[in-house]
Coordinates of C-alpha atoms in Angstrom, one line a residue:
M324 CA 40.3 96.1 133.3
R325 CA 41.2 92.4 133.9
V326 CA 43.3 91.7 136.9
L327 CA 44.9 88.5 138.5
L328 CA 45.1 88.4 142.2
V329 CA 47.5 85.7 143.9
K330 CA 46.4 85.1 147.4
T331 CA 46.5 81.3 147.9
S332 CA 45.9 80.7 151.6
S333 CA 45.0 80.3 154.5
M334 CA 41.3 80.9 155.0
G335 CA 41.7 84.1 157.2
D336 CA 44.2 85.5 154.7
V337 CA 41.8 84.7 151.7
L338 CA 38.9 86.3 153.4
H339 CA 41.2 89.4 154.4
S340 CA 41.6 90.2 150.5
L341 CA 37.8 90.6 150.0
P342 CA 37.6 94.3 151.2
A343 CA 40.3 95.3 148.7
L344 CA 38.2 93.6 145.8
T345 CA 35.4 95.9 146.8
D346 CA 37.4 99.2 147.0
A347 CA 38.9 98.4 143.4
Q348 CA 35.2 97.5 142.1
Q349 CA 34.0 100.8 143.4
A350 CA 37.1 102.8 142.0
I351 CA 37.4 101.3 138.6
P352 CA 34.3 100.5 136.5
N353 CA 34.0 97.1 134.9
I354 CA 37.1 95.8 136.7
Q355 CA 37.2 91.9 137.0
F356 CA 39.4 89.6 138.9
D357 CA 40.7 86.1 138.3
W358 CA 41.8 84.7 141.7
V359 CA 44.6 82.0 142.2
V360 CA 43.8 80.2 145.5
E361 CA 44.5 76.9 147.1
E362 CA 41.8 74.5 146.1
G363 CA 40.5 74.0 149.8
F364 CA 39.5 77.6 149.8
A365 CA 38.2 77.8 146.0
Q366 CA 34.5 78.5 147.1
I367 CA 35.4 81.6 148.9
P368 CA 36.2 84.0 145.8
I369 CA 33.1 83.2 144.0
W370 CA 31.2 84.9 146.8
H371 CA 32.3 88.2 145.7
S372 CA 30.9 90.0 142.6
A373 CA 34.1 91.3 141.2
V374 CA 35.5 87.8 140.7
N375 CA 35.2 86.4 137.1
Q376 CA 37.1 83.1 137.6
V377 CA 38.8 81.0 140.2
I378 CA 42.1 79.4 139.2
P379 CA 42.6 76.6 141.9
V380 CA 46.3 75.7 142.7
A381 CA 47.3 72.8 145.0
I382 CA 50.7 73.5 146.0
R383 CA 50.1 71.9 149.5
R384 CA 49.1 68.6 147.9
W385 CA 51.4 68.6 144.9
R386 CA 54.6 69.1 147.0
K387 CA 53.8 65.5 148.6
N388 CA 54.5 63.8 145.3
W389 CA 55.7 66.6 143.2
F390 CA 57.2 64.4 140.2
S391 CA 54.6 61.9 139.9
A392 CA 52.7 61.7 136.6
P393 CA 49.4 62.7 137.8
I394 CA 50.7 65.8 139.7
R395 CA 52.9 66.9 136.6
A396 CA 49.6 66.6 134.6
E397 CA 47.9 68.7 137.1
R398 CA 50.5 71.3 137.3
T399 CA 50.7 71.5 133.4
E400 CA 46.8 72.2 133.3
F401 CA 47.2 74.8 135.9
R402 CA 50.0 76.5 134.0
Q403 CA 47.9 76.4 130.8
Q404 CA 44.8 78.0 132.5
L405 CA 47.1 80.6 134.3
Q406 CA 48.7 81.7 131.0
A407 CA 45.6 81.7 128.8
T408 CA 45.0 85.6 129.6
Q409 CA 47.0 88.6 129.2
Y410 CA 46.3 90.5 132.4
D411 CA 46.4 94.3 133.0
A412 CA 47.9 93.8 136.2
I413 CA 48.8 90.9 138.5
I414 CA 48.9 91.4 142.3
D415 CA 50.7 89.1 144.4
A416 CA 49.1 89.6 148.0
Q417 CA 50.6 86.3 149.2
G418 CA 54.1 87.5 149.6
L419 CA 55.7 84.2 149.7
L420 CA 58.7 82.9 147.5
K421 CA 56.8 79.8 146.6
S422 CA 53.8 81.4 145.6
A423 CA 55.9 84.0 143.6
F424 CA 57.9 81.5 141.8
L425 CA 55.2 79.0 141.1
V426 CA 52.3 81.3 140.3
T427 CA 53.3 84.9 139.8
R428 CA 56.3 84.4 137.8
L429 CA 54.5 82.5 135.2
A430 CA 51.5 84.6 134.8
H431 CA 51.3 87.1 131.8
G432 CA 51.1 90.9 132.9
D433 CA 52.7 93.5 134.9
K434 CA 53.3 92.1 138.4
H435 CA 52.8 94.1 141.6
G436 CA 53.6 93.2 145.4
Y437 CA 55.2 94.3 148.5
D438 CA 58.7 95.7 148.6
R439 CA 61.5 93.6 150.3
H440 CA 60.9 95.6 153.7
S441 CA 57.1 95.0 153.7
I442 CA 56.8 91.5 152.6
R443 CA 57.0 88.2 154.6
E444 CA 59.6 86.6 152.6
P445 CA 62.0 89.3 150.9
L446 CA 63.3 87.1 148.0
A447 CA 59.7 87.0 146.7
S448 CA 59.8 90.7 145.8
F449 CA 62.5 90.1 143.1
F450 CA 59.7 88.5 140.9
Y451 CA 57.6 91.6 140.8
D452 CA 57.9 94.6 138.2
H453 CA 56.5 97.1 140.7
R454 CA 57.3 96.9 144.5
Y455 CA 55.5 99.0 147.2
A456 CA 56.3 100.0 150.9
I457 CA 53.4 99.2 153.0
S458 CA 53.6 99.3 156.7
K459 CA 53.5 96.1 158.6
Q460 CA 52.1 97.9 161.7
Q461 CA 48.5 97.5 160.6
H462 CA 45.8 95.0 160.1
A463 CA 46.3 92.6 157.4
V464 CA 43.0 93.9 155.8
E465 CA 44.2 97.4 155.5
R466 CA 47.8 96.2 154.1
I467 CA 46.0 94.3 151.3
R468 CA 43.8 97.5 150.6
Q469 CA 46.7 99.8 150.3
L470 CA 48.6 97.2 148.0
F471 CA 45.4 97.1 145.7
A472 CA 45.3 101.0 145.6
K473 CA 48.9 101.4 144.8
S474 CA 48.9 98.7 142.2
L475 CA 45.6 99.9 140.5
G476 CA 46.2 103.6 140.7
Y477 CA 43.4 104.8 143.1
T478 CA 43.3 106.3 146.5
C479 CA 42.7 103.8 149.2
P480 CA 39.5 104.8 151.1
T481 CA 39.7 105.6 154.8
Q482 CA 36.4 104.1 155.8
Q483 CA 36.3 100.5 157.2
G484 CA 36.5 98.0 154.4
D485 CA 33.5 96.0 153.2
Y486 CA 33.9 92.3 152.5
A487 CA 30.6 92.6 150.4
I488 CA 29.6 89.0 150.5
A489 CA 27.1 88.8 153.5
Q490 CA 24.2 89.4 151.3
H491 CA 25.0 86.5 149.2
F492 CA 24.1 84.1 152.0
L493 CA 21.2 86.2 153.5
Q494 CA 19.4 85.8 150.2
S495 CA 19.6 82.1 150.3
G496 CA 19.3 81.6 154.2
V497 CA 16.5 80.0 156.1
N498 CA 14.6 82.6 157.7
N499 CA 11.9 80.7 159.6
E500 CA 14.1 79.2 162.2
S501 CA 13.9 80.0 165.9
P502 CA 17.0 82.4 166.9
Y503 CA 20.1 80.8 167.4
V504 CA 23.7 81.5 168.1
I505 CA 26.9 79.4 166.8
F506 CA 29.7 78.3 168.9
L507 CA 33.0 77.7 167.0
H508 CA 34.7 75.3 169.2
S509 CA 37.3 73.8 167.0
T510 CA 40.8 75.0 166.2
T511 CA 44.3 73.5 165.3
R512 CA 46.3 74.3 168.3
D513 CA 45.7 72.8 171.8
D514 CA 46.5 76.0 173.5
K515 CA 44.0 77.9 171.5
H516 CA 41.2 75.6 172.8
W517 CA 38.7 76.8 175.4
P518 CA 38.1 73.7 177.9
E519 CA 34.8 71.8 177.4
E520 CA 34.2 72.6 180.9
N521 CA 34.0 76.3 180.0
W522 CA 31.7 75.7 176.8
R523 CA 29.2 73.8 178.9
N524 CA 29.3 76.4 181.6
L525 CA 28.3 78.9 179.0
I526 CA 25.6 76.6 177.5
E527 CA 24.0 76.5 181.1
L528 CA 24.0 80.2 181.4
M529 CA 22.0 80.3 178.2
A530 CA 19.5 77.6 179.1
G531 CA 16.8 80.3 180.0
S532 CA 17.4 82.5 176.9
G533 CA 15.2 81.0 174.6
V534 CA 18.0 80.9 172.0
K535 CA 19.3 77.7 170.4
I536 CA 22.9 76.9 170.0
K537 CA 24.3 75.2 167.0
L538 CA 27.8 73.5 166.9
P539 CA 29.6 73.0 163.6
W540 CA 32.6 70.7 163.1
G541 CA 34.8 69.5 160.3
A542 CA 36.7 66.4 161.5
P543 CA 35.7 63.4 163.4
H544 CA 37.2 64.4 166.6
E545 CA 35.5 67.8 166.4
Q546 CA 32.2 66.0 166.1
Q547 CA 32.9 64.0 169.0
R548 CA 33.6 67.1 171.0
A549 CA 30.5 68.7 169.8
E550 CA 28.5 65.9 170.9
R551 CA 29.9 65.9 174.3
L552 CA 29.3 69.6 174.6
A553 CA 25.4 69.2 173.6
K554 CA 25.0 66.2 175.8
G555 CA 21.8 66.9 178.2
F556 CA 20.9 70.0 176.5
D557 CA 17.9 69.8 174.3
F558 CA 18.3 73.5 172.9
V559 CA 21.7 72.6 171.4
E560 CA 22.2 71.0 168.0
V561 CA 25.2 69.3 166.5
L562 CA 25.1 70.2 162.9
P563 CA 25.8 67.5 160.0
K564 CA 28.9 67.9 158.1
L565 CA 28.6 70.9 156.0
T566 CA 30.5 72.5 153.2
L567 CA 32.2 75.8 153.8
A568 CA 29.4 77.6 152.1
E569 CA 26.8 75.9 154.1
V570 CA 28.7 76.9 157.3
A571 CA 28.8 80.4 155.9
Q572 CA 25.0 80.4 155.4
Q573 CA 24.4 79.2 159.2
I574 CA 26.7 81.9 160.3
A575 CA 25.0 84.8 158.2
N576 CA 21.6 83.9 159.9
A577 CA 22.7 83.4 163.4
K578 CA 22.3 86.1 166.0
A579 CA 25.8 86.0 167.0
V580 CA 28.8 83.7 167.3
V581 CA 31.3 82.7 170.0
S582 CA 34.5 81.4 168.7
V583 CA 38.1 80.5 169.2
D584 CA 40.8 81.9 167.2
T585 CA 40.1 79.8 164.0
G586 CA 39.8 80.5 160.3
L587 CA 35.9 80.6 160.6
S588 CA 36.1 83.4 163.2
H589 CA 37.3 85.3 160.1
L590 CA 34.5 84.1 158.2
T591 CA 32.0 85.4 160.9
A592 CA 33.8 89.0 160.6
A593 CA 33.2 88.7 156.9
L594 CA 29.8 88.1 157.1
D595 CA 29.3 91.0 159.6
K596 CA 28.1 88.9 162.3
P597 CA 28.6 89.9 166.0
N598 CA 31.5 87.7 167.2
F599 CA 33.3 87.2 170.5
T600 CA 36.5 85.5 169.8
L601 CA 38.6 84.0 172.6
F602 CA 42.3 84.5 172.6
G603 CA 44.9 82.9 174.8
P604 CA 48.5 82.8 173.6
T605 CA 48.0 84.7 170.3
D606 CA 47.9 88.5 169.8
P607 CA 44.7 89.6 167.9
G608 CA 46.2 93.0 167.2
L609 CA 47.3 92.7 163.5
I610 CA 45.3 89.6 162.5
G611 CA 42.1 89.6 164.7
G612 CA 38.6 90.1 163.6
Y613 CA 38.2 92.9 161.3
G614 CA 34.7 94.4 160.8
Q615 CA 31.6 95.5 162.6
N616 CA 31.0 94.0 166.1
Q617 CA 34.1 92.0 166.4
Y618 CA 35.1 91.5 170.0
A619 CA 38.4 90.1 171.1
I620 CA 38.2 88.5 174.5
I621 CA 41.8 88.3 175.6
S622 CA 43.0 86.4 178.6
K623 CA 45.3 88.5 180.8
S624 CA 47.3 85.4 181.8
N625 CA 47.7 84.4 178.1
I626 CA 46.0 81.1 179.0
I627 CA 42.6 80.9 177.4
K628 CA 41.0 78.6 180.1
H629 CA 41.4 81.6 182.4
I630 CA 38.5 83.2 180.4
S631 CA 35.2 82.7 182.3
A632 CA 31.9 81.6 180.8
I633 CA 30.3 84.3 182.9
N634 CA 32.4 87.0 181.4
I635 CA 31.4 85.8 177.7
Y636 CA 27.7 85.5 178.6
E637 CA 27.2 89.1 180.2
Q638 CA 28.7 90.6 176.8
L639 CA 26.8 87.9 174.5
K640 CA 23.4 88.4 176.0
H641 CA 23.1 92.0 174.7
F642 CA 22.8 90.5 171.0
L643 CA 20.2 87.5 172.0

């Protein structure tokens, strides 16, 4: 059976689709998926053994210069690749009008998605041949698992979903290192940042633990923050610029992770690593870490700086 999955972004949303692939793989022998995903996240689908082909799309980049000759050529190439296969089923788990119109509508095969009461943008449901009512009052992972089960005709498992990617990185990981934890200190919104003073307080509390701390980063300003956090601590390492797969390998071989609300915290959950995620103004209820040993540390005041370092350390030390 050949199935096309349309789930283009964001990082967390893409990762949340992986347990549904595992369910389908266990329910339907020899099922294979092609996956349309934004080019920036194209590494993620290939980590799962059920994925046959990744079809990158660049809607975010294309819309900046939609009618230029190079972009028109890319769009034509994408459409040709998308339409090269007659699929047994097409599952649109994105639920947005732009992805339904620019991707799902063009693919060949029966199209499945959320109904207008269950979807993020109701107009998108008009592009589906089969529409399903799936409650919004549950975690995003469970919604996608149910969508897959209804679309492909099997009973959705009741046990916790399995991302099924951790072993991919443990097999290639470096196992001769001293034990370490990772601090994911970077996020996009200012009100999601834990103050640098709090991070350094936590680092100080870990000084006698015998465990190293690693600080990844993606952009230059994040590197500068990492260097400020590490200053004066010889057991803290600022990592070099890494690909997403290299970050995943570092996380997979860590003892534990402390993170702010960011896409990499969902990657940590997908890799089955203990993770303490700090939340200020955002509610982790339906989109927080899904998996084993995922701990949401929620500020009662909704202000993240009010979460104390000692609170984190007292919980983290049990995993060191």
